[in-house]
Short mmCIF file of C-alpha atoms and ligand atoms in Angstrom, two decimals:
data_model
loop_
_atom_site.label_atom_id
_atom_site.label_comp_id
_atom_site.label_asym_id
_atom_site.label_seq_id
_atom_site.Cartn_x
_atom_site.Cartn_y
_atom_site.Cartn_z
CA UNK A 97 -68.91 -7.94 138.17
CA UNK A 98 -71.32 -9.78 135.96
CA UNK A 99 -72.46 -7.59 132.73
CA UNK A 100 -76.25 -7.25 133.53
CA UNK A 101 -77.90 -8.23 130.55
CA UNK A 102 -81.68 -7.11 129.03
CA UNK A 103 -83.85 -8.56 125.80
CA UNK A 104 -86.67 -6.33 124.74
CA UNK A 105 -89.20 -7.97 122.53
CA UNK A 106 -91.62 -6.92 119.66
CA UNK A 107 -94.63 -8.98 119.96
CA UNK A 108 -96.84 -8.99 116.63
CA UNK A 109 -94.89 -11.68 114.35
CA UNK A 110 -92.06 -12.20 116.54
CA UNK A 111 -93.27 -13.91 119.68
CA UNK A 112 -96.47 -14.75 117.99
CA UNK A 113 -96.22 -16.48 114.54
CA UNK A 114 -98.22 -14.54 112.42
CA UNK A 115 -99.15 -10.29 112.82
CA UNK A 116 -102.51 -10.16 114.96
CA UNK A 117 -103.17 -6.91 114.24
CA UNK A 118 -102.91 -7.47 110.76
CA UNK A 119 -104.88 -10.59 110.76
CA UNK A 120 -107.83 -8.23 112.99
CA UNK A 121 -107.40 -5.82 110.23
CA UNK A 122 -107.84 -8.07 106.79
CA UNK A 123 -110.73 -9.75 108.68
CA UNK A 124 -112.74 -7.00 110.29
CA UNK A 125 -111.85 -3.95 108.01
CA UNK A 126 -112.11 -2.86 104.52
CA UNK A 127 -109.21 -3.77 102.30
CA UNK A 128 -108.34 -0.16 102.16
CA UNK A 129 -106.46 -0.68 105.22
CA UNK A 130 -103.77 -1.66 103.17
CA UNK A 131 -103.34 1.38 101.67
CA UNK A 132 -102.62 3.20 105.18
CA UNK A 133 -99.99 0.84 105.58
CA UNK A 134 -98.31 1.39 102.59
CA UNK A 135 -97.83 4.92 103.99
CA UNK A 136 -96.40 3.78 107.04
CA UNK A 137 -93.70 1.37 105.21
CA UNK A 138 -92.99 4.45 103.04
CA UNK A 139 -92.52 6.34 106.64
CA UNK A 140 -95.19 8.96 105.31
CA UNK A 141 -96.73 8.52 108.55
CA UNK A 142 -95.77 6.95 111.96
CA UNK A 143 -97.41 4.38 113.75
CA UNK A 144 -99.85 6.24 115.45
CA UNK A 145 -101.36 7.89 112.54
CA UNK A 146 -101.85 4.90 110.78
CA UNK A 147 -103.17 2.52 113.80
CA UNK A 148 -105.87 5.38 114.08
CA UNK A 149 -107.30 5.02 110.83
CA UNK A 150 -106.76 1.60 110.38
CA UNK A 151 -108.58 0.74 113.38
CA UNK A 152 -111.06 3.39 112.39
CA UNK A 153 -112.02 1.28 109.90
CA UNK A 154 -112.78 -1.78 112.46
CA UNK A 155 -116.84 -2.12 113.68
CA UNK A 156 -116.61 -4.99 115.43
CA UNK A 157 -116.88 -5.57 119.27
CA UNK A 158 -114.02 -6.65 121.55
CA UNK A 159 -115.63 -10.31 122.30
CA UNK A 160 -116.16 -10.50 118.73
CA UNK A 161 -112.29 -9.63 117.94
CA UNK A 162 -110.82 -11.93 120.87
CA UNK A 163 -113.05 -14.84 119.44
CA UNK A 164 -111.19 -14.51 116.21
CA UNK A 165 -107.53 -13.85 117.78
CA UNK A 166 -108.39 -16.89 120.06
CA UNK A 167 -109.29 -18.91 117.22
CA UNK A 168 -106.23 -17.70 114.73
CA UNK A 169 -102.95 -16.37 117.16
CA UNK A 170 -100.17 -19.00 117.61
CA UNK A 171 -97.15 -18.85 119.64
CA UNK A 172 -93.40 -19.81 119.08
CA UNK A 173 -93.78 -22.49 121.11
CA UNK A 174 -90.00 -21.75 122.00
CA UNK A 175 -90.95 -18.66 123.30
CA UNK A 176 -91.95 -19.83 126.69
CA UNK A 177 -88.97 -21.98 127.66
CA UNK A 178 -87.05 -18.69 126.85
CA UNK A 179 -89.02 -17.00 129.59
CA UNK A 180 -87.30 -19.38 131.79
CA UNK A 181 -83.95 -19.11 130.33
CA UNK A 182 -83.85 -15.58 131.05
CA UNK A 183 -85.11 -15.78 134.87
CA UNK A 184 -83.08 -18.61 135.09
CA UNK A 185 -79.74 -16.32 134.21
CA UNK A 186 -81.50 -13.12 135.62
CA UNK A 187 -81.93 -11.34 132.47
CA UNK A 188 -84.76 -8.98 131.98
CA UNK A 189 -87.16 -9.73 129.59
CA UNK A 190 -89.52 -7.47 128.51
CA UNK A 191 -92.22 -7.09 125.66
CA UNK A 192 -92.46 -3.39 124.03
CA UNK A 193 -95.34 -3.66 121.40
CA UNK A 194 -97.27 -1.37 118.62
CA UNK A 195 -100.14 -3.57 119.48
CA UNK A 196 -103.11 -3.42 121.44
CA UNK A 197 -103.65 -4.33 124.85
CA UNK A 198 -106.53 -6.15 124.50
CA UNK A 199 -104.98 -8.49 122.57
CA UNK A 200 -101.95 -8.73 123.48
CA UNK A 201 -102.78 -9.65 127.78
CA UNK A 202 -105.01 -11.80 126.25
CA UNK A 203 -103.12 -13.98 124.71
CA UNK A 204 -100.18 -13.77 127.17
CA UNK A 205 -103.14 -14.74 129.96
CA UNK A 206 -103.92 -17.27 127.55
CA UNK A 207 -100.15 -18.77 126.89
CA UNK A 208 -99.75 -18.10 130.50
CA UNK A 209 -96.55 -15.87 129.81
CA UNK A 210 -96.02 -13.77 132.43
CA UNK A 211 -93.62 -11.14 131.03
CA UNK A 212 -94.08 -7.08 131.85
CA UNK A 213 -95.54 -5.60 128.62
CA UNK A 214 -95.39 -2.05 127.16
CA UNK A 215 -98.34 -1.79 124.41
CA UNK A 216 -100.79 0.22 123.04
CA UNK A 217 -104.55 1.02 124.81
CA UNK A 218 -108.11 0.11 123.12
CA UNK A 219 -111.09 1.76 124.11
CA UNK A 220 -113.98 0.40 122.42
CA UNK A 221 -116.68 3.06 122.42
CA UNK A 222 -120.28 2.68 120.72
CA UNK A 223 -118.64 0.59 117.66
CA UNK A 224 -115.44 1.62 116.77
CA UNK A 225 -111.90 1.47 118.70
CA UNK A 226 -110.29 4.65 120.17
CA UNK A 227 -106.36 4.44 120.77
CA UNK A 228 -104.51 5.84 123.01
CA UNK A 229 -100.58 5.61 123.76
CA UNK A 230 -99.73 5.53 127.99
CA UNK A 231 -95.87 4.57 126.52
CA UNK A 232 -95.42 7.47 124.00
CA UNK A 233 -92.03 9.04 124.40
CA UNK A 234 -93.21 13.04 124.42
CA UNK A 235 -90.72 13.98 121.97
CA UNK A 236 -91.88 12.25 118.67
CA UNK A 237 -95.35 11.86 117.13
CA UNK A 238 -94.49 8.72 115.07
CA UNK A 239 -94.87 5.94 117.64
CA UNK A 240 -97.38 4.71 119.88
CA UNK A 241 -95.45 2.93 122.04
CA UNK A 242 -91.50 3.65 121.71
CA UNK A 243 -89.10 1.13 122.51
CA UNK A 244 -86.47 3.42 122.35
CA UNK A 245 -87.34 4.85 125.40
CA UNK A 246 -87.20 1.63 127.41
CA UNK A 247 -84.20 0.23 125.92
CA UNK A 248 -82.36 4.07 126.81
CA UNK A 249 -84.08 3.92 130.43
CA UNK A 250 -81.74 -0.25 130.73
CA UNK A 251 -78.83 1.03 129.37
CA UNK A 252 -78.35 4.15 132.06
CA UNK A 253 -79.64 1.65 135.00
CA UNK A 254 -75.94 -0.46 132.95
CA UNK A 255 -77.86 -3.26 131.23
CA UNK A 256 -76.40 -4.51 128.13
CA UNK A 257 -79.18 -5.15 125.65
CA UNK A 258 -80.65 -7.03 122.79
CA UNK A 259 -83.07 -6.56 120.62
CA UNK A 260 -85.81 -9.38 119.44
CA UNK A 261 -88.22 -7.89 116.15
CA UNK A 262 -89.35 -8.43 113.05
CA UNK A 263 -90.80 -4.91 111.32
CA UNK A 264 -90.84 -1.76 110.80
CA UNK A 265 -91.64 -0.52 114.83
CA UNK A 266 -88.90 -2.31 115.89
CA UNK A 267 -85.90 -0.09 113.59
CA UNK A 268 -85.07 2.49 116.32
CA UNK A 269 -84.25 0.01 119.04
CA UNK A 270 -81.97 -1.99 116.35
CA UNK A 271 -80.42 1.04 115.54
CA UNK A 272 -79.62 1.31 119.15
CA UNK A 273 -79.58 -1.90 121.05
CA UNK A 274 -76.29 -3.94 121.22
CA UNK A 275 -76.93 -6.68 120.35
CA UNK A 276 -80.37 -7.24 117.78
CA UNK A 277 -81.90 -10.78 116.35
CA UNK A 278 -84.02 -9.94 113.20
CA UNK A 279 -86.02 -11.46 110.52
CA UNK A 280 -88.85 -10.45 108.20
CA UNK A 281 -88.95 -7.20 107.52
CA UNK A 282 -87.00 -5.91 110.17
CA UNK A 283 -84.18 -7.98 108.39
CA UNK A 284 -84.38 -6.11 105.23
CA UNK A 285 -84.57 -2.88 106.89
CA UNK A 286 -81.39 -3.77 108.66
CA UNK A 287 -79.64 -4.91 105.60
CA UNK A 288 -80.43 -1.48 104.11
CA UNK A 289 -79.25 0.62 106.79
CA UNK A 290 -76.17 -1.25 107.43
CA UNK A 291 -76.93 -2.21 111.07
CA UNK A 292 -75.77 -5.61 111.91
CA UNK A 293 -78.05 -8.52 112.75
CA UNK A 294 -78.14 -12.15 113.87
CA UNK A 295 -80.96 -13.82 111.44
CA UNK A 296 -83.65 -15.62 113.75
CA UNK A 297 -86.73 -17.84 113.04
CA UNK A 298 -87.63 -18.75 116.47
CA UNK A 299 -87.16 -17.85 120.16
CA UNK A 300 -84.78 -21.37 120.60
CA UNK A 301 -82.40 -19.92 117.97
CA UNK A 302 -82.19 -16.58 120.67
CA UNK A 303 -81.74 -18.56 123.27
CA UNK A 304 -79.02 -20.64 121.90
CA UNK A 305 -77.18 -17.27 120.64
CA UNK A 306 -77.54 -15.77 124.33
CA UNK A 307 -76.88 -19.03 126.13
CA UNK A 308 -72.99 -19.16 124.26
CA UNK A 309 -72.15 -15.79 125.15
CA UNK A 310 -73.50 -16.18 128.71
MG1 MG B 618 -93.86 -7.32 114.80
#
């Protein structure tokens, strides 16, 4: 039988080529911001502490924020021709984000990537953005969104998986998944905690990695 074979994706910085939230963030809030995430790379607080008061810290309306993601996201422009690899060879692909929503669909409806996504929610309410986390795993407070969950939920349905990231969200799955593709700072994490890696840059060199072991 065929090994049935699934690639979970981090979105921020690994699909896209710079970190939109981040880029939202230096443009639209205080440079405090940055002190929040320091916190969060010390693992002082999770994800979901710190995207609430960063965020906090954002008064700007939604059309105002997609003008400026519109204007500033880029793609790896490899990314979509791996969209067809995988359907081509029937392997899942899914994207499992510490984003927002709002964002995120927007720029996938943009790309025209049609891919099932597990993010983050924005509300915008009378000037500021209110977060809330419909792919929380019950058990921890850290994450918003945990992509441990989904890759554990493949591997009982038998999927083999891989993991595609490149920061700190995407650790547990590359603790976990069996096969991960890292750069950034997911790299050094990796390197730290001993878990072994294949370096990436851009979807291609995935697809080329996947392809040979098909
Ligand atoms: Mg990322």
């Amino acid at each position: 039988m065929p090994t049935k074979r699934a690639v979970l994706s981090d979105f921020d910085g690994t699909i896209t080529q710079t970190d939109v939230a981040e880029a939202i963030l230096d443009e639209f809030a205080p440079a405090t911001w940055r002190e929040i995430e320091d916190l969060y790379r010390d693992r002082k607080i999770g994800t979901r502490e710190s995207m609430v008061h960063q965020f906090a810290l954002v008064h700007a309306r939604e059309e105002e924020l997609l003008r400026f993601v519109d204007r500033t996201a880029a793609v790896d422009e490899t990314f979509r021709d791996f969209v067809t690899f995988c359907r081509s060879r029937g392997i899942i692909l899914e994207i499992v984000s510490e984003g927002l929503d709002f964002y995120v669909r927007y720029l996938l409806r943009k790309w025209d990537i049609d891919v099932p996504v597990r993010t983050n929610h924005a509300i915008f309410e009378e000037g500021h953005v209110r977060i809330e986390y419909p792919w929380e795993d019950a058990t921890c407070r850290l994450c918003g969104t945990c992509k441990l969950l989904r890759l554990f939920q493949l591997r009982a349905l038998g999927y083999r998986t891989a993991y595609v990231g490149n920061g700190h969200s995407d650790l547990c799955p590359a603790i976990e998944a069996d096969l991960v593709f890292a750069k950034d700072e997911l790299a050094n994490l990796c390197r730290t905690e001993e878990i072994d890696f294949i370096p990436f840059e851009r979807f291609a060199d995935v697809q080329r990695r996947l392809g040979a072991s098909a």
